[in-house]
Coordinates of C-alpha atoms in Angstrom, one line a residue:
M205 CA 28.8 -42.9 2.4
K206 CA 30.5 -41.6 5.5
I207 CA 29.1 -38.6 7.3
K208 CA 31.5 -36.7 9.5
P209 CA 29.8 -35.9 12.8
L210 CA 30.1 -32.7 14.7
D211 CA 33.4 -32.8 16.6
V212 CA 34.8 -31.4 19.8
A213 CA 37.1 -29.1 17.9
S214 CA 34.1 -27.2 16.4
I215 CA 32.7 -26.5 19.8
R216 CA 36.1 -25.6 21.2
S217 CA 36.7 -23.0 18.4
C218 CA 33.7 -21.0 19.7
L219 CA 34.8 -21.0 23.3
P220 CA 36.7 -17.7 23.1
L221 CA 33.4 -15.9 22.2
L222 CA 31.5 -17.7 24.9
F223 CA 34.2 -16.8 27.4
I224 CA 33.7 -13.1 26.5
A225 CA 30.0 -13.5 27.1
S226 CA 30.3 -15.7 30.2
P227 CA 30.5 -12.8 32.8
L228 CA 27.1 -11.7 31.3
L229 CA 25.6 -15.2 31.4
A230 CA 26.7 -16.2 34.9
P231 CA 24.9 -14.0 37.5
L232 CA 21.4 -14.2 36.2
S233 CA 20.1 -13.9 39.7
S234 CA 21.3 -10.3 39.7
V235 CA 18.9 -9.4 36.8
N236 CA 17.0 -6.2 37.8
A237 CA 15.1 -5.4 34.6
A238 CA 12.7 -7.4 32.6
V239 CA 13.8 -8.2 29.0
Q240 CA 11.8 -6.5 26.3
L241 CA 10.7 -9.3 24.0
P242 CA 9.0 -9.0 20.7
E243 CA 5.3 -9.8 21.3
V244 CA 4.0 -11.2 18.0
L245 CA 5.2 -12.6 14.7
V246 CA 3.3 -14.0 11.7
T247 CA 6.0 -15.6 9.4
S248 CA 6.3 -19.0 11.1
S249 CA 2.7 -20.1 10.4
R250 CA 1.0 -17.1 8.7
I251 CA -1.1 -16.8 11.8
E252 CA -0.3 -14.2 14.5
Q253 CA 1.7 -15.9 17.3
R254 CA 3.6 -14.8 20.3
Q255 CA 7.2 -15.6 19.8
T256 CA 7.1 -18.1 22.7
E257 CA 4.3 -20.0 21.1
T258 CA 5.9 -20.8 17.7
L259 CA 7.1 -24.3 17.1
L260 CA 9.7 -23.2 14.5
H261 CA 13.0 -21.5 15.4
S262 CA 12.1 -17.9 14.7
T263 CA 13.5 -14.5 15.7
V264 CA 12.4 -10.9 15.3
I265 CA 14.6 -7.9 14.6
T266 CA 12.6 -4.9 15.8
A267 CA 12.8 -1.2 14.8
E268 CA 14.5 -0.5 18.1
M269 CA 17.2 -3.1 17.4
I270 CA 17.8 -1.7 13.9
K271 CA 18.0 1.8 15.3
H272 CA 20.6 0.8 18.0
S273 CA 22.7 -1.1 15.5
Q274 CA 23.0 2.0 13.2
Q275 CA 23.9 -0.4 10.3
P276 CA 23.0 1.0 6.9
D277 CA 22.1 -2.1 4.9
L278 CA 20.5 -5.5 5.3
P279 CA 23.6 -7.7 5.0
S280 CA 25.4 -5.8 7.8
L281 CA 22.5 -6.5 10.1
L282 CA 21.9 -10.2 9.2
R283 CA 25.4 -11.4 9.8
A284 CA 24.8 -11.3 13.5
E285 CA 21.8 -13.7 13.4
A286 CA 22.0 -17.4 14.3
G287 CA 22.6 -19.7 11.3
I288 CA 23.1 -16.9 8.8
Q289 CA 26.3 -16.4 7.0
I290 CA 27.0 -13.5 4.6
T291 CA 29.4 -13.6 1.6
Q292 CA 30.4 -10.4 -0.3
A293 CA 32.7 -9.8 -3.2
G294 CA 33.9 -6.4 -1.8
G295 CA 32.5 -3.7 0.4
I296 CA 29.0 -2.3 0.8
G297 CA 26.9 -2.7 -2.4
S298 CA 29.0 -5.5 -3.9
A299 CA 27.6 -8.8 -5.0
T300 CA 26.2 -10.5 -1.9
G301 CA 25.0 -14.0 -1.1
F302 CA 24.0 -15.7 2.1
F303 CA 23.6 -19.2 3.6
M304 CA 20.9 -20.1 6.2
R305 CA 21.7 -23.4 7.9
G306 CA 24.0 -24.0 5.0
A307 CA 21.3 -23.6 2.3
A308 CA 22.2 -21.4 -0.7
T309 CA 20.7 -18.0 -1.3
R310 CA 18.2 -19.4 -3.9
Q311 CA 17.1 -22.0 -1.3
T312 CA 16.0 -19.4 1.2
L313 CA 13.0 -17.2 0.5
V314 CA 13.3 -13.5 1.0
L315 CA 10.0 -11.5 1.2
V316 CA 9.4 -7.8 1.2
D317 CA 6.0 -7.1 2.6
G318 CA 5.0 -10.6 1.6
V319 CA 6.4 -10.3 -2.0
P320 CA 9.2 -12.8 -3.1
I321 CA 12.2 -11.0 -4.6
M322 CA 14.5 -13.8 -5.9
K323 CA 16.0 -13.3 -9.3
Q324 CA 15.1 -15.6 -12.1
D325 CA 18.5 -15.2 -14.0
A326 CA 21.4 -17.6 -13.9
T327 CA 22.6 -16.2 -10.5
G328 CA 19.4 -17.2 -8.7
T329 CA 20.3 -14.7 -6.0
V330 CA 18.5 -11.9 -4.1
S331 CA 19.6 -8.3 -4.3
I332 CA 19.8 -7.8 -0.5
E333 CA 22.9 -5.6 -0.9
H334 CA 20.5 -2.9 -2.2
L335 CA 18.0 -3.0 0.6
M336 CA 18.6 -0.2 3.0
L337 CA 17.6 -0.3 6.7
A338 CA 16.3 3.2 6.6
E339 CA 13.2 1.7 4.7
I340 CA 12.8 -1.3 7.1
D341 CA 10.6 -1.4 10.2
R342 CA 10.9 -5.0 11.2
I343 CA 12.4 -8.4 10.1
E344 CA 11.2 -11.8 11.0
I345 CA 13.4 -14.9 10.4
V346 CA 12.2 -18.5 10.4
R347 CA 15.0 -21.1 10.2
G348 CA 14.5 -24.4 8.5
N349 CA 12.3 -25.8 5.8
V350 CA 8.9 -24.1 5.5
S351 CA 8.1 -25.0 1.8
S352 CA 4.7 -26.3 3.1
I353 CA 3.8 -22.8 4.1
Y354 CA 5.6 -20.7 1.4
G355 CA 6.4 -23.0 -1.5
S356 CA 9.5 -23.1 -3.6
G357 CA 12.7 -21.6 -2.3
A358 CA 12.0 -21.9 1.4
V359 CA 14.2 -25.0 2.1
G360 CA 16.6 -23.0 4.3
G361 CA 14.0 -20.8 5.8
V362 CA 12.3 -17.4 5.3
I363 CA 13.5 -13.9 5.8
Q364 CA 10.5 -11.5 5.8
I365 CA 11.1 -7.8 5.7
F366 CA 8.4 -5.3 6.7
T367 CA 8.9 -1.8 5.4
R368 CA 8.1 1.3 7.5
R369 CA 4.5 1.1 8.9
P370 CA 2.1 4.0 9.8
S371 CA 1.9 5.1 13.5
Q372 CA -1.0 6.4 15.4
K373 CA 0.9 9.5 16.5
P374 CA 2.5 11.7 13.7
T375 CA 6.2 11.1 13.8
T376 CA 9.0 12.7 11.7
S377 CA 12.7 11.7 11.8
V378 CA 15.7 13.0 9.9
S379 CA 19.3 11.7 10.1
A380 CA 22.6 12.2 8.4
E381 CA 26.1 10.8 9.0
F382 CA 29.6 10.9 7.4
G383 CA 32.5 8.5 7.7
S384 CA 35.6 6.8 6.4
R385 CA 36.3 6.7 2.6
M386 CA 34.1 9.7 1.9
S387 CA 31.0 7.7 3.0
Y388 CA 27.7 9.4 3.8
S389 CA 24.1 8.5 4.4
S390 CA 20.9 10.4 5.1
A391 CA 17.3 9.4 5.7
V392 CA 13.9 11.0 6.3
S393 CA 10.7 9.4 7.5
I394 CA 7.2 10.6 8.1
R395 CA 4.5 8.5 9.6
G396 CA 1.1 9.0 11.1
A397 CA -2.7 8.8 10.9
S398 CA -5.5 11.1 10.2
E399 CA -8.9 9.8 11.2
D400 CA -9.4 6.7 9.2
V401 CA -6.3 7.1 6.9
R402 CA -2.9 5.8 7.9
Y403 CA 0.3 6.7 6.1
A404 CA 4.1 6.2 6.1
L405 CA 6.8 7.6 3.8
S406 CA 10.5 7.3 4.0
A407 CA 13.5 8.0 1.7
S408 CA 17.3 7.6 2.1
A409 CA 20.6 8.2 0.2
L410 CA 23.9 6.5 0.7
G411 CA 27.3 6.7 -0.9
T412 CA 30.9 5.7 -0.5
D413 CA 34.2 5.8 -2.4
G414 CA 34.6 2.2 -1.2
I415 CA 37.7 0.0 -1.3
S416 CA 39.2 -2.1 -4.1
A417 CA 37.1 -5.2 -4.2
I418 CA 39.9 -7.3 -5.7
N419 CA 42.8 -8.5 -3.6
N420 CA 45.9 -8.0 -5.7
R421 CA 48.0 -10.2 -3.6
Q422 CA 45.8 -13.2 -4.6
L423 CA 44.5 -12.0 -8.0
S424 CA 47.4 -9.8 -9.3
T425 CA 45.9 -8.8 -12.6
G426 CA 42.9 -7.1 -11.2
N427 CA 42.3 -3.3 -11.2
P428 CA 43.3 -2.0 -7.8
D429 CA 41.2 1.2 -8.0
P430 CA 38.4 1.8 -5.3
D431 CA 35.0 0.4 -6.1
G432 CA 32.4 2.9 -5.0
Y433 CA 28.7 2.6 -4.4
T434 CA 25.6 4.9 -4.2
N435 CA 22.0 4.1 -3.3
L436 CA 18.8 6.0 -3.5
S437 CA 15.8 4.3 -1.8
A438 CA 12.2 5.1 -0.9
S439 CA 9.2 3.3 0.5
G440 CA 5.7 4.2 1.5
S441 CA 2.2 3.0 2.3
I442 CA -1.2 4.5 2.7
A443 CA -4.3 2.6 4.0
K444 CA -7.9 3.4 4.7
V445 CA -9.6 1.8 7.7
W446 CA -13.2 2.0 6.5
S447 CA -14.6 0.0 9.4
V448 CA -13.4 -2.0 12.4
D449 CA -10.9 -4.7 11.2
Q450 CA -11.6 -3.6 7.5
E451 CA -8.6 -2.1 5.8
I452 CA -7.5 -1.5 2.2
G453 CA -4.2 0.1 1.1
I454 CA -1.2 0.2 -1.1
R455 CA 2.6 -0.2 -0.4
F456 CA 5.6 0.5 -2.5
T457 CA 9.4 0.1 -2.2
Q458 CA 12.0 1.5 -4.6
S459 CA 15.8 1.1 -4.5
Q460 CA 18.5 2.0 -7.0
G461 CA 22.1 1.0 -6.5
R462 CA 25.0 2.1 -8.7
F463 CA 28.3 0.3 -8.2
S464 CA 31.7 -0.4 -9.5
F465 CA 33.0 -4.0 -9.4
D466 CA 36.0 -6.2 -10.2
S467 CA 36.3 -9.5 -11.9
R468 CA 38.9 -12.2 -11.1
F469 CA 39.7 -12.3 -14.9
D470 CA 40.4 -8.6 -15.2
R471 CA 43.5 -6.7 -16.5
P472 CA 44.8 -3.8 -14.4
T473 CA 43.1 -1.3 -16.7
D474 CA 39.7 -2.9 -16.8
A475 CA 36.8 -1.1 -15.0
H476 CA 33.2 -2.3 -14.7
T477 CA 30.1 -0.5 -13.5
G478 CA 26.6 -1.7 -12.9
K479 CA 23.1 -0.5 -11.8
T480 CA 20.3 -2.4 -10.0
N481 CA 16.7 -1.1 -9.7
I482 CA 14.3 -2.9 -7.4
S483 CA 10.7 -1.9 -7.6
L484 CA 7.8 -3.4 -5.5
V485 CA 4.2 -2.4 -5.3
S486 CA 1.4 -4.2 -3.5
L487 CA -2.3 -3.6 -3.2
F488 CA -3.8 -5.2 -0.1
S489 CA -7.1 -5.7 1.6
D490 CA -7.4 -7.1 5.2
N491 CA -11.0 -7.9 6.2
R492 CA -12.8 -9.6 9.1
I493 CA -15.6 -11.5 7.4
S494 CA -17.0 -12.7 10.7
E495 CA -16.0 -12.8 14.4
K496 CA -13.9 -16.0 13.7
W497 CA -12.9 -15.5 10.0
R498 CA -10.3 -13.1 8.7
S499 CA -9.3 -12.8 5.1
S500 CA -6.5 -11.0 3.3
L501 CA -6.1 -10.4 -0.4
N502 CA -2.9 -9.1 -2.0
F503 CA -2.0 -8.2 -5.6
S504 CA 1.7 -7.5 -5.9
E505 CA 4.5 -7.0 -8.4
A506 CA 8.3 -7.1 -7.9
I507 CA 10.8 -6.1 -10.6
D508 CA 14.6 -6.4 -10.4
R509 CA 16.4 -4.7 -13.2
N510 CA 20.2 -5.2 -13.5
S511 CA 22.6 -3.8 -16.1
N512 CA 26.4 -4.0 -16.3
R513 CA 29.0 -2.2 -18.4
Y514 CA 32.3 -4.1 -18.8
Q515 CA 35.1 -1.7 -19.7
T516 CA 37.6 -4.2 -21.3
A517 CA 39.6 -4.2 -24.5
F518 CA 36.2 -5.1 -26.1
P519 CA 33.5 -3.2 -24.1
V520 CA 30.2 -4.9 -23.7
S521 CA 27.0 -4.4 -21.7
D522 CA 24.3 -6.8 -20.5
R523 CA 20.8 -6.4 -19.1
Y524 CA 18.6 -8.6 -17.0
K525 CA 15.0 -8.1 -15.8
T526 CA 13.2 -10.4 -13.4
Q527 CA 9.5 -9.8 -12.9
T528 CA 7.2 -11.5 -10.4
Q529 CA 3.4 -10.9 -10.4
L530 CA 1.6 -12.3 -7.4
A531 CA -2.0 -12.8 -6.4
D532 CA -2.5 -14.2 -2.9
W533 CA -5.6 -15.0 -0.9
L534 CA -5.2 -16.2 2.7
N535 CA -7.9 -17.0 5.2
R536 CA -7.5 -17.4 9.0
I537 CA -10.3 -19.2 10.8
D538 CA -10.8 -19.7 14.6
L539 CA -12.4 -23.1 14.8
S540 CA -12.4 -23.1 18.6
D541 CA -10.5 -21.6 21.5
E542 CA -7.8 -24.2 20.9
L543 CA -7.8 -24.8 17.2
R544 CA -7.1 -22.3 14.3
A545 CA -6.9 -23.0 10.6
T546 CA -5.4 -21.3 7.5
A547 CA -6.3 -21.9 3.9
G548 CA -5.1 -20.0 0.8
L549 CA -4.6 -19.9 -2.9
S550 CA -1.9 -18.1 -4.8
Y551 CA -0.8 -17.5 -8.4
Q552 CA 2.6 -16.3 -9.6
R553 CA 3.7 -15.1 -13.0
Q554 CA 7.5 -15.3 -13.2
S555 CA 9.4 -13.9 -16.1
L556 CA 13.0 -13.2 -17.2
V557 CA 14.1 -10.9 -20.1
A558 CA 17.8 -10.9 -20.8
D559 CA 20.4 -9.4 -23.2
D560 CA 23.8 -11.0 -22.7
G561 CA 25.5 -8.3 -24.7
Y562 CA 26.7 -10.7 -27.4
G563 CA 23.5 -10.9 -29.4
G564 CA 21.8 -13.4 -27.1
L565 CA 18.3 -12.2 -26.4
S566 CA 15.9 -14.2 -24.3
D567 CA 12.4 -13.8 -22.9
F568 CA 11.0 -16.6 -20.7
S569 CA 8.1 -16.9 -18.4
R570 CA 6.1 -19.4 -16.4
N571 CA 3.0 -19.7 -14.2
V572 CA 2.9 -21.1 -10.7
W573 CA -0.4 -22.2 -9.1
S574 CA -0.4 -23.0 -5.4
A575 CA -2.9 -24.1 -2.7
Q576 CA -2.1 -24.4 1.0
A577 CA -3.8 -25.2 4.3
G578 CA -2.7 -25.4 7.9
L579 CA -4.0 -26.2 11.4
E580 CA -2.7 -25.0 14.7
Y581 CA -3.7 -26.5 18.0
A582 CA -2.8 -25.4 21.6
D583 CA -4.5 -26.6 24.8
K584 CA -4.3 -25.7 28.4
D585 CA -2.3 -28.8 29.3
G586 CA 0.7 -27.6 27.4
H587 CA 0.3 -29.5 24.1
S588 CA 0.6 -27.7 20.8
V589 CA 0.5 -29.0 17.2
Q590 CA 1.2 -27.4 13.8
L591 CA 0.2 -29.1 10.6
N592 CA 0.8 -27.6 7.1
G593 CA 0.3 -28.9 3.6
R594 CA 0.9 -27.2 0.2
H595 CA 0.8 -28.1 -3.4
D596 CA 2.7 -26.1 -6.1
D597 CA 2.2 -26.6 -9.8
T598 CA 5.1 -25.0 -11.7
Q599 CA 4.6 -24.7 -15.4
G600 CA 7.3 -26.5 -17.4
N601 CA 8.8 -28.2 -14.3
A602 CA 7.6 -30.8 -11.8
S603 CA 4.8 -30.1 -9.4
A604 CA 5.4 -30.8 -5.7
S605 CA 3.4 -31.5 -2.6
T606 CA 5.0 -30.7 0.8
G607 CA 4.1 -31.0 4.4
L608 CA 5.1 -30.0 7.9
F609 CA 4.3 -31.6 11.3
G610 CA 5.3 -29.8 14.5
Y611 CA 4.7 -30.7 18.1
G612 CA 5.4 -28.9 21.4
Y613 CA 5.0 -29.8 25.0
R614 CA 5.3 -27.3 27.8
V615 CA 6.9 -29.2 30.7
N616 CA 6.4 -26.3 33.0
E617 CA 6.2 -22.5 32.9
K618 CA 9.9 -22.3 32.1
I619 CA 10.6 -25.2 29.7
K620 CA 9.0 -26.2 26.4
L621 CA 10.1 -29.1 24.3
I622 CA 9.7 -28.9 20.5
A623 CA 10.0 -31.2 17.5
S624 CA 9.2 -30.9 13.8
T625 CA 9.7 -32.7 10.6
S626 CA 9.0 -31.3 7.1
T627 CA 9.5 -31.9 3.3
G628 CA 10.3 -29.2 0.8
F629 CA 11.4 -28.4 -2.7
S630 CA 13.1 -25.6 -4.7
A631 CA 12.3 -25.1 -8.4
P632 CA 15.2 -24.0 -10.6
P633 CA 15.2 -20.4 -11.7
L634 CA 14.3 -19.7 -15.3
G635 CA 17.9 -18.8 -16.1
Y636 CA 19.0 -22.2 -14.9
L637 CA 16.5 -23.9 -17.3
Y638 CA 16.7 -21.7 -20.4
G639 CA 19.6 -19.3 -20.1
Q640 CA 22.9 -19.4 -22.0
Y641 CA 24.1 -22.4 -20.0
G642 CA 20.7 -23.6 -19.1
N643 CA 19.4 -27.2 -18.9
P644 CA 15.6 -27.6 -19.6
S645 CA 15.8 -31.1 -18.1
L646 CA 16.7 -29.9 -14.6
R647 CA 14.6 -31.4 -11.8
P648 CA 13.6 -29.4 -8.7
E649 CA 15.6 -29.9 -5.5
Y650 CA 13.8 -31.9 -2.8
S651 CA 14.5 -31.7 0.9
R652 CA 13.6 -33.3 4.2
S653 CA 14.3 -31.7 7.5
T654 CA 14.0 -32.6 11.2
D655 CA 14.3 -30.3 14.2
L656 CA 14.4 -31.1 17.9
G657 CA 14.6 -28.3 20.5
A658 CA 13.8 -26.6 23.7
Q659 CA 12.6 -23.2 24.6
I660 CA 13.6 -21.8 28.0
S661 CA 11.6 -18.9 29.4
L662 CA 12.5 -17.0 32.6
S663 CA 11.4 -13.7 33.9
A664 CA 14.2 -11.9 32.0
L665 CA 15.5 -14.6 29.6
E666 CA 14.3 -16.2 26.4
L667 CA 16.5 -19.0 25.0
R668 CA 15.9 -21.3 22.0
L669 CA 18.1 -24.4 21.5
T670 CA 17.7 -26.5 18.4
W671 CA 19.3 -29.6 16.8
F672 CA 18.6 -29.8 13.1
D673 CA 19.2 -32.2 10.3
A674 CA 18.5 -31.1 6.7
R675 CA 19.0 -33.2 3.6
I676 CA 18.7 -32.1 0.0
R677 CA 18.7 -34.4 -3.1
D678 CA 19.1 -33.5 -6.7
Q679 CA 21.0 -30.4 -5.7
I680 CA 21.8 -28.2 -8.7
E681 CA 25.4 -27.2 -9.4
Y682 CA 27.2 -25.6 -12.3
S683 CA 29.6 -27.9 -14.1
N684 CA 29.9 -26.9 -17.8
G685 CA 26.2 -26.1 -17.5
F686 CA 23.6 -26.5 -14.7
K687 CA 23.0 -30.1 -13.6
N688 CA 21.4 -32.1 -10.8
I689 CA 24.6 -33.8 -9.6
R690 CA 24.6 -34.4 -5.9
S691 CA 23.0 -34.5 -2.5
A692 CA 23.8 -32.2 0.4
R693 CA 23.3 -32.6 4.2
N694 CA 23.7 -30.3 7.1
D695 CA 23.2 -31.2 10.8
G696 CA 24.1 -29.1 13.8
I697 CA 23.0 -27.2 16.9
E698 CA 21.7 -23.7 17.0
M699 CA 21.0 -21.3 19.8
S700 CA 19.5 -17.8 20.0
G701 CA 18.2 -15.8 22.8
Q702 CA 17.7 -12.5 24.6
F703 CA 18.0 -11.5 28.2
S704 CA 18.5 -8.5 30.5
L705 CA 21.4 -8.2 33.0
S706 CA 22.3 -5.1 35.0
D707 CA 20.4 -2.8 32.6
W708 CA 22.0 -4.4 29.6
S709 CA 19.9 -6.1 26.9
I710 CA 21.9 -8.9 25.5
R711 CA 21.3 -11.1 22.4
P712 CA 23.6 -14.1 22.0
S713 CA 23.6 -16.7 19.1
L714 CA 25.6 -19.8 18.3
T715 CA 25.6 -22.2 15.4
I716 CA 27.8 -25.4 15.1
Q717 CA 27.0 -27.2 11.9
N718 CA 28.4 -29.7 9.4
P719 CA 27.3 -28.6 5.8
I720 CA 28.6 -31.3 3.5
D721 CA 28.3 -32.9 0.1
A722 CA 26.5 -36.1 1.2
D723 CA 28.1 -38.1 -1.7
T724 CA 31.8 -37.2 -0.9
G725 CA 31.7 -36.0 2.7
Q726 CA 33.5 -32.8 1.6
R727 CA 32.3 -29.5 3.2
L728 CA 30.2 -27.3 1.0
A729 CA 31.9 -24.2 -0.5
R730 CA 32.1 -21.0 1.6
R731 CA 30.2 -22.6 4.6
A732 CA 31.7 -22.2 8.1
R733 CA 31.1 -24.9 10.6
E734 CA 31.1 -22.4 13.5
L735 CA 29.2 -19.1 13.7
A736 CA 28.6 -17.1 16.9
S737 CA 27.7 -13.6 17.9
V738 CA 26.7 -11.5 20.9
S739 CA 25.4 -8.0 21.1
A740 CA 24.7 -5.9 24.2
V741 CA 22.7 -2.6 24.4
R742 CA 22.4 -0.3 27.4
S743 CA 20.9 3.1 28.0
F744 CA 22.0 5.3 30.9
G745 CA 20.9 8.9 31.1
P746 CA 21.2 10.5 27.7
W747 CA 23.6 7.8 26.5
T748 CA 22.9 4.6 24.6
V749 CA 25.7 2.1 23.9
N750 CA 25.7 -0.9 21.6
V751 CA 28.5 -3.5 21.6
S752 CA 28.7 -6.4 19.2
V753 CA 31.1 -9.3 18.5
S754 CA 30.7 -11.9 15.8
Y755 CA 32.8 -14.9 14.8
S756 CA 33.0 -17.1 11.7
G757 CA 35.1 -20.3 11.4
T758 CA 37.2 -21.3 8.5
R759 CA 35.7 -21.9 5.1
F760 CA 36.9 -23.3 1.8
D761 CA 36.4 -21.6 -1.6
G762 CA 37.7 -23.3 -4.8
G763 CA 40.4 -25.2 -3.0
N764 CA 41.5 -22.2 -1.0
Q765 CA 41.0 -22.0 2.8
L766 CA 39.6 -18.7 4.1
G767 CA 40.7 -18.0 7.7
A768 CA 38.4 -17.7 10.7
Y769 CA 37.7 -14.2 11.8
T770 CA 36.2 -12.2 14.7
L771 CA 34.6 -8.8 14.1
A772 CA 33.8 -6.2 16.8
G773 CA 31.4 -3.3 16.4
L774 CA 30.7 -0.3 18.6
S775 CA 27.9 2.3 18.3
G776 CA 26.3 4.8 20.5
S777 CA 24.2 7.9 20.7
Y778 CA 23.9 10.9 23.0
K779 CA 20.6 12.7 23.5
V780 CA 21.3 16.4 23.3
S781 CA 17.6 17.3 23.7
N782 CA 14.2 15.7 23.3
E783 CA 14.5 15.9 19.5
W784 CA 18.3 15.9 18.8
S785 CA 20.8 13.1 19.2
L786 CA 24.5 12.7 18.3
I787 CA 25.3 9.3 16.8
S788 CA 28.5 7.4 16.1
R789 CA 29.6 4.0 15.0
V790 CA 32.8 2.0 14.5
D791 CA 32.7 -1.2 12.4
N792 CA 35.5 -3.7 12.5
V793 CA 37.0 -2.0 15.6
F794 CA 40.2 -4.1 15.6
D795 CA 40.7 -3.7 11.8
E796 CA 40.5 -7.4 11.1
R797 CA 41.7 -8.5 7.7
Y798 CA 39.3 -11.3 6.4
Q799 CA 37.5 -12.6 3.4
S800 CA 34.2 -14.2 2.7
V801 CA 35.0 -14.8 -1.0
Y802 CA 38.5 -15.8 -2.1
G803 CA 40.3 -13.0 -3.9
Y804 CA 38.0 -10.2 -2.6
N805 CA 38.6 -7.7 0.1
Q806 CA 36.2 -6.8 3.0
L807 CA 35.9 -3.5 4.7
P808 CA 38.7 -2.5 7.2
R809 CA 37.9 -0.4 10.3
T810 CA 35.3 2.2 9.4
I811 CA 34.2 5.2 11.5
F812 CA 31.0 7.2 11.2
V813 CA 29.5 10.2 13.1
G814 CA 26.2 12.0 12.6
L815 CA 23.0 13.6 13.8
R816 CA 19.5 12.4 14.3
W817 CA 16.3 14.5 14.8
Q818 CA 13.0 13.0 15.7
Q819 CA 9.7 14.5 16.7

């Protein structure tokens, strides 16, 4: 077996983007404003940590960053993050997948308020294309294998989404915008607190006539009509603080997306429509049992309903429903000033109900029992250690025990060296096991990962550099049915950071990787070897400006090469008064023609203008 190493050409291909950013990186001595860094995250260990303390490569997208980006949906925001690559079969609302460090969508865990939302059907995907940013308050991203903390599906990492949270001060905001291709969006949010009750409620609507998803130059038989999309979403929470550090509450999220789509096997007169409903509800209780012991209990349910209508010579409809019911009990204990522990139990009931439209009805379910524990140590001499272990017992499939060991050493106030190694697994979805093309003999995918890195902290700079090596065996692929047919490997370097320069807040990222089939040495489908991005935000007077540039290298899809591309974005706002702001955004400024899936178009230049009111 021959593994192709990272080569100089991969690094050279990213130099144009780095050249663009170099004037920003060079004169750090001229920095005159401290960078505003996120203070705390919880996803990397399930214990509250400052971002500079975590041993895993983690980033936080704050509400302020989401606001400045002015992006409407989750995929548009995530494509600028280190190590994440988005694929879409058309414009907004079209079928979407993503890779994190080369791991497939089903190998990366997506949580909404702690609830997993992966589909159990034969796609094994996550409906991130229907998650609107108007409902999202914060996103935490952990890269690399964290199965020992979160269980199955966290081989590539975790993306945790936090919906709008209550605020101490009553806040109301309303926004509306209009743009190219009869696009529109509107949102309203109300948040606040009244004595011991905290509340948040938000709702949004979005629509567009869209573009033709199919590329008729490559797939000439497809229907060239525009494929539109509409979305209605809402989220909310209410909690009662009945004593100091004692809280009980409920959260919900609802999203309905309606879309038109094209198939590569279509005739010019074929037209297809679909609808996806995502519904999440969670009852939670956070309690301080004693001065050193905190406990949280969550009962949650996530439902993803998808139905499609295929208007062909012989019309047919299908329906799929994935349901996950979760009970999770987590405890955090301060053993000393230097040592903290976590311990928890969880239970999941996963189910799939499907109607393939041809008389094939199915109803499958399984139970997953899990136990996990962790230790986190940090002393005054600069040493830090993270240990995690977990056991998952998946009904009808193999059980798995996984672990993680991380070590960090702070050389001085500016440099911290970090290393970690971990094992993980990913259980096949129910549709892979028992669906129309299922294989009940499928084994889970097992992984082993190693990270080496450094964190650089200056007065106005935070930079994380990581070398990673991830290996997966018994990887599941479709070849006349689902089979464990190969192993995969990805190694590379990753960089993310944030700094301030001359009143600009700048976030660069860079990934150079080698995602391959470890048996053949061939690159994995649709994965780029080079990914890079940089965004810069500045406020001056009533103006706020956000500039972004992202780059993706070449990819291969079914024997076809997809060209490299660079996308530029520009957004801004003008504060007319204390409450009113004018907003505008241009996506794909230079009208780049590119593809993330062979045979499918991506959005050309798109322009939006609108108003925002906040009190």
